PDB file of C-alpha atoms in Angstrom:
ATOM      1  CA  UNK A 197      -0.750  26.385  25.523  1.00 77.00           C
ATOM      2  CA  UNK A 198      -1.487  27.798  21.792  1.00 85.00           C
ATOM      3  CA  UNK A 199      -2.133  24.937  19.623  1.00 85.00           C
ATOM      4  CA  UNK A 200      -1.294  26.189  15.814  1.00 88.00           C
ATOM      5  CA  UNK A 201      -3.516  23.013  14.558  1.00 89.00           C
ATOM      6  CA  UNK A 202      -4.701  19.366  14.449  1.00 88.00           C
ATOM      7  CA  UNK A 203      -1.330  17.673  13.265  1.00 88.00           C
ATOM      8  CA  UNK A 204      -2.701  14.023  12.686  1.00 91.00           C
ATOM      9  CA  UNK A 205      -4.974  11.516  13.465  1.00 89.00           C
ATOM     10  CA  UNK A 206      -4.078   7.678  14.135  1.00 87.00           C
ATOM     11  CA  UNK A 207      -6.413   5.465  12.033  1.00 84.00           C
ATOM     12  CA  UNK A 208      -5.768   1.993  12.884  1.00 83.00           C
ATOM     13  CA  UNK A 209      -6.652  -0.310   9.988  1.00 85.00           C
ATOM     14  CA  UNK A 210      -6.576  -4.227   9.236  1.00 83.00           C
ATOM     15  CA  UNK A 211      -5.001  -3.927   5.725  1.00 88.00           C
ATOM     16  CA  UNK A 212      -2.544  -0.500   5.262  1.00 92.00           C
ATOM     17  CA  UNK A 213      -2.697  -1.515   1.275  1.00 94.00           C
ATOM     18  CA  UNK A 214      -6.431  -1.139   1.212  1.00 92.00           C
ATOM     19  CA  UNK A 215      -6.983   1.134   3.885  1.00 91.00           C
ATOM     20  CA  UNK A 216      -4.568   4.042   1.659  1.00 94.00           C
ATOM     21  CA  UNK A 217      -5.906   2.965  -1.662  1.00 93.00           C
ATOM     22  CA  UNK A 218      -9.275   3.334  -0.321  1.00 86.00           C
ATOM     23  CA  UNK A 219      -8.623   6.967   1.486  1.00 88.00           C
ATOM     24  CA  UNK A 220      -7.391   8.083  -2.017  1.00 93.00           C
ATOM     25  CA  UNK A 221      -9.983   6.742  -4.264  1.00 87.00           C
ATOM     26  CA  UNK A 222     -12.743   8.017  -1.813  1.00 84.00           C
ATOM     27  CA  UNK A 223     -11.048  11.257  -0.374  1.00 76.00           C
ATOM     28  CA  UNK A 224      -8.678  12.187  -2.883  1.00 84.00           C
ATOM     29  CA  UNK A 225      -5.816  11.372   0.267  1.00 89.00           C
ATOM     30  CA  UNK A 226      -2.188  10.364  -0.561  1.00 97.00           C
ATOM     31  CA  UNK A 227       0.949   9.306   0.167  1.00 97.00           C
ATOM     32  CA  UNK A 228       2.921  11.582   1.665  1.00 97.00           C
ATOM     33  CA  UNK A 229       6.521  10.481   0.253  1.00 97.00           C
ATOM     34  CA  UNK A 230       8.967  12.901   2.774  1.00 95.00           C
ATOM     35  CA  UNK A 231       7.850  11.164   5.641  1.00 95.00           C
ATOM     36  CA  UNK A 232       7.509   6.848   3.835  1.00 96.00           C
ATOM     37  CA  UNK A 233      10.698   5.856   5.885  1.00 95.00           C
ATOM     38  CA  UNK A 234       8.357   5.936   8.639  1.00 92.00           C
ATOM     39  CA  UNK A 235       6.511   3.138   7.284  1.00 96.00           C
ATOM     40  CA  UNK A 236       9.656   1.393   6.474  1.00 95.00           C
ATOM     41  CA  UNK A 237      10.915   1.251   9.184  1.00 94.00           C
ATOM     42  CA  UNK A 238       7.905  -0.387  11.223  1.00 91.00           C
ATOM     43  CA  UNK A 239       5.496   2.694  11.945  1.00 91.00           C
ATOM     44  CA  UNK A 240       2.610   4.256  10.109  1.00 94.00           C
ATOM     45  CA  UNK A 241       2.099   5.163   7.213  1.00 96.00           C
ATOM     46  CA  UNK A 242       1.276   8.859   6.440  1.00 97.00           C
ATOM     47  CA  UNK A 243      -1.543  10.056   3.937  1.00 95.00           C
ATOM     48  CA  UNK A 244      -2.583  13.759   3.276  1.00 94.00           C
ATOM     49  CA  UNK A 245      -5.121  15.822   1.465  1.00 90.00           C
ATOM     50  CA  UNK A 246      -4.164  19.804   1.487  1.00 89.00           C
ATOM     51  CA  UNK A 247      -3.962  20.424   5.479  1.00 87.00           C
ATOM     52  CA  UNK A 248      -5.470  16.734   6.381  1.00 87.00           C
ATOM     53  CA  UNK A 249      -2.991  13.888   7.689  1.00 93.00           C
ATOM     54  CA  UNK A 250      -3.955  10.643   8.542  1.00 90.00           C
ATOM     55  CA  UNK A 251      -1.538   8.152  10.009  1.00 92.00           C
ATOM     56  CA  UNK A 252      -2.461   4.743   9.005  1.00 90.00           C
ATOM     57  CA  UNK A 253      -1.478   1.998  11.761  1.00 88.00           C
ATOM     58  CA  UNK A 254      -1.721  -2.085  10.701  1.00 87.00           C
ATOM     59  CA  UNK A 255      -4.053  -3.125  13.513  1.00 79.00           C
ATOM     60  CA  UNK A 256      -2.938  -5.736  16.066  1.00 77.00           C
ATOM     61  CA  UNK A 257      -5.019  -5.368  19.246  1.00 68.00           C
ATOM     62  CA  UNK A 258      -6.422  -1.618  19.356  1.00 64.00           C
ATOM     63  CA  UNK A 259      -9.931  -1.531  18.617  1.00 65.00           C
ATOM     64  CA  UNK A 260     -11.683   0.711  15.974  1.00 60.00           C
ATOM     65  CA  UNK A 261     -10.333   4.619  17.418  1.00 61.00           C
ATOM     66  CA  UNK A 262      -8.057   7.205  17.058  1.00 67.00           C
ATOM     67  CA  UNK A 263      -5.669   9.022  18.430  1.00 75.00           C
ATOM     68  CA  UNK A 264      -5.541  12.873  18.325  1.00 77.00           C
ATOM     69  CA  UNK A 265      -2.612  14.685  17.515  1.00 84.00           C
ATOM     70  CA  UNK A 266      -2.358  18.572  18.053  1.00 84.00           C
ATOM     71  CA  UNK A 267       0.862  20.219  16.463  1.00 89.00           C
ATOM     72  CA  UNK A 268       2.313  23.059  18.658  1.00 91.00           C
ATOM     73  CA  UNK A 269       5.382  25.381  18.993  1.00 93.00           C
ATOM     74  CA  UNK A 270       8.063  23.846  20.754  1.00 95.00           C
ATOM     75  CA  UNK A 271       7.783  26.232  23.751  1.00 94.00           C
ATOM     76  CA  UNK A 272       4.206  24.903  23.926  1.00 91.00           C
ATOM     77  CA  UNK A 273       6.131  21.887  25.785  1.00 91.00           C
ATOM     78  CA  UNK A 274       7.614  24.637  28.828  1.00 90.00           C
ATOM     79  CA  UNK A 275       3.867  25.287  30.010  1.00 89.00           C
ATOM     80  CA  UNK A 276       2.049  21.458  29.366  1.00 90.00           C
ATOM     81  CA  UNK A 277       5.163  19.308  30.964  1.00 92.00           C
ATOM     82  CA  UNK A 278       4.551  21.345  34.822  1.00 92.00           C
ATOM     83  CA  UNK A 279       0.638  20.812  33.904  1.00 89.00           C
ATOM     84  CA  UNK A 280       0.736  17.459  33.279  1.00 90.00           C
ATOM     85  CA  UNK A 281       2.886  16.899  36.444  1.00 92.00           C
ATOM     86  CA  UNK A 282       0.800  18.480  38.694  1.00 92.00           C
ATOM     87  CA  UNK A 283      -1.947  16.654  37.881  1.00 91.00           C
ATOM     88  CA  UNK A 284      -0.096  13.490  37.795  1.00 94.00           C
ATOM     89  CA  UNK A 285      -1.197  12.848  34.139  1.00 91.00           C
ATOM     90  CA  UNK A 286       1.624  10.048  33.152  1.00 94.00           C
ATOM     91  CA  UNK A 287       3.029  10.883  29.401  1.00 94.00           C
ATOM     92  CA  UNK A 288       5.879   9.661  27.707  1.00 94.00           C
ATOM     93  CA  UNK A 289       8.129  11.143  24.898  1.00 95.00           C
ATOM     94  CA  UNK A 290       9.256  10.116  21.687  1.00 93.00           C
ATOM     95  CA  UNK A 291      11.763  11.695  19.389  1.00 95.00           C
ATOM     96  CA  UNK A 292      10.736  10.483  15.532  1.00 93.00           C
ATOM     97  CA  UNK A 293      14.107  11.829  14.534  1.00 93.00           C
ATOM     98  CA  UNK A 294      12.078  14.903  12.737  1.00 94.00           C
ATOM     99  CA  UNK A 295       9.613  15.904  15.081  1.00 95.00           C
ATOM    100  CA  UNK A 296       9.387  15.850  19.323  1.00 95.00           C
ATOM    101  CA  UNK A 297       5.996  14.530  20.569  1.00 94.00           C
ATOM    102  CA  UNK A 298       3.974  14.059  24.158  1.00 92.00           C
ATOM    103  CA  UNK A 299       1.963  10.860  24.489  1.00 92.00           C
ATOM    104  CA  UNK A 300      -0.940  10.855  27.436  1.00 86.00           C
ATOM    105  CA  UNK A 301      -4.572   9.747  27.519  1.00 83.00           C
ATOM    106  CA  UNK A 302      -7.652  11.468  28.478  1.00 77.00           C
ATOM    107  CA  UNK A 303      -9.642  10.883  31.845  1.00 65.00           C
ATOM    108  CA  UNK A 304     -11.773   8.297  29.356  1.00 62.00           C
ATOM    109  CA  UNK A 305      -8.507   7.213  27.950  1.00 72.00           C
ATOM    110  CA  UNK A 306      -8.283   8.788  24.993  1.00 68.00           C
ATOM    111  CA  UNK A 307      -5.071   9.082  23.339  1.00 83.00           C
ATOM    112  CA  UNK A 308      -3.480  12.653  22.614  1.00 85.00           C
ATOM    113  CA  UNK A 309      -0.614  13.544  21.435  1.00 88.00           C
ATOM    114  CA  UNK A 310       1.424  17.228  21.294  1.00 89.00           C
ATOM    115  CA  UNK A 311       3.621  16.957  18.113  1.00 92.00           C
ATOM    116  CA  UNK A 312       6.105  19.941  17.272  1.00 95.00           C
ATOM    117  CA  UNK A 313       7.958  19.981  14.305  1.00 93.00           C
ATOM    118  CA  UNK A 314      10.610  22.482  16.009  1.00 96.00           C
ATOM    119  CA  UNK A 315      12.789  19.482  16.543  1.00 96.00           C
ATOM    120  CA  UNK A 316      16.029  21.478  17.546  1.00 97.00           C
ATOM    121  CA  UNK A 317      14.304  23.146  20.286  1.00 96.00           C
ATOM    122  CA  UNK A 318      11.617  20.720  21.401  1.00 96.00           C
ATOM    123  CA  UNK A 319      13.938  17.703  21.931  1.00 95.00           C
ATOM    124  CA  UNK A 320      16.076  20.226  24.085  1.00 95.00           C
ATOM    125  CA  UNK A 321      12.934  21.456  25.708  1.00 93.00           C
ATOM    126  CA  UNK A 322      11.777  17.415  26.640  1.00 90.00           C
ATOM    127  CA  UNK A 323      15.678  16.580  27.623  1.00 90.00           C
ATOM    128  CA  UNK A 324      15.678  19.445  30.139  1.00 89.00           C
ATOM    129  CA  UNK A 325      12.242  18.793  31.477  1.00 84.00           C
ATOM    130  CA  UNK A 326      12.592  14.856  32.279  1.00 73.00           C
TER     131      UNK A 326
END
């Protein structure tokens, strides 16, 4: 599998407000408007500087951690789904509407997740596969 990049990290924080205010006034992050309907609607909200994206998470019961997220093309998903199978790695899918993504943990438990932006294709890919 050919990952293009890291696509996002999960920061889970115990204020959003103050956790985004503080990202921009110490590392010049910021709101990324296209994708704020996320937030509305319940998930997290998404900060960038240049390449950079940080998904900021109200914390409820995770403790301090993040999640990696890896963004790859959506035929990336044809060669992990039979890997993650044979090893009996469990994963689950979610479609955000914009983007396809893979959800699995680490042997230390670890969250990863395999984001492509190809949403045409990788939401056909995931249908196919399940």
């Amino acid at each position: 599998m050919n990952i293009t990049k890291i696509d996002h990290i999960h920061v889970y924080v115990d204020d959003i407000e103050k956790a985004e205010h503080w990202y921009q006034e110490i590392l010049g992050f910021t709101r990324d408007n296209s994708l704020h309907f996320w937030f509305e609607q319940g998930g997290p909200l998404v900060i960038r500087n240049n390449g950079a994206s940080l998904s900021l998470f109200l914390r409820k019961s995770q403790h301090p951690g993040h999640a990696m997220a890896f963004a790859v093309e959506a035929s990336a998903f044809v060669e992990l789904i039979p890997i993650l199978k044979s090893k009996k790695i469990a994963y689950t899918v979610s479609d955000h509407d914009i983007s396809m993504s893979l959800y699995f943990s680490d042997l230390s438990g670890n969250k990863i997740e395999i984001t492509s932006w190809e949403y045409t294709q990788a939401k056909q890919i995931l249908e196919n596969s399940a």
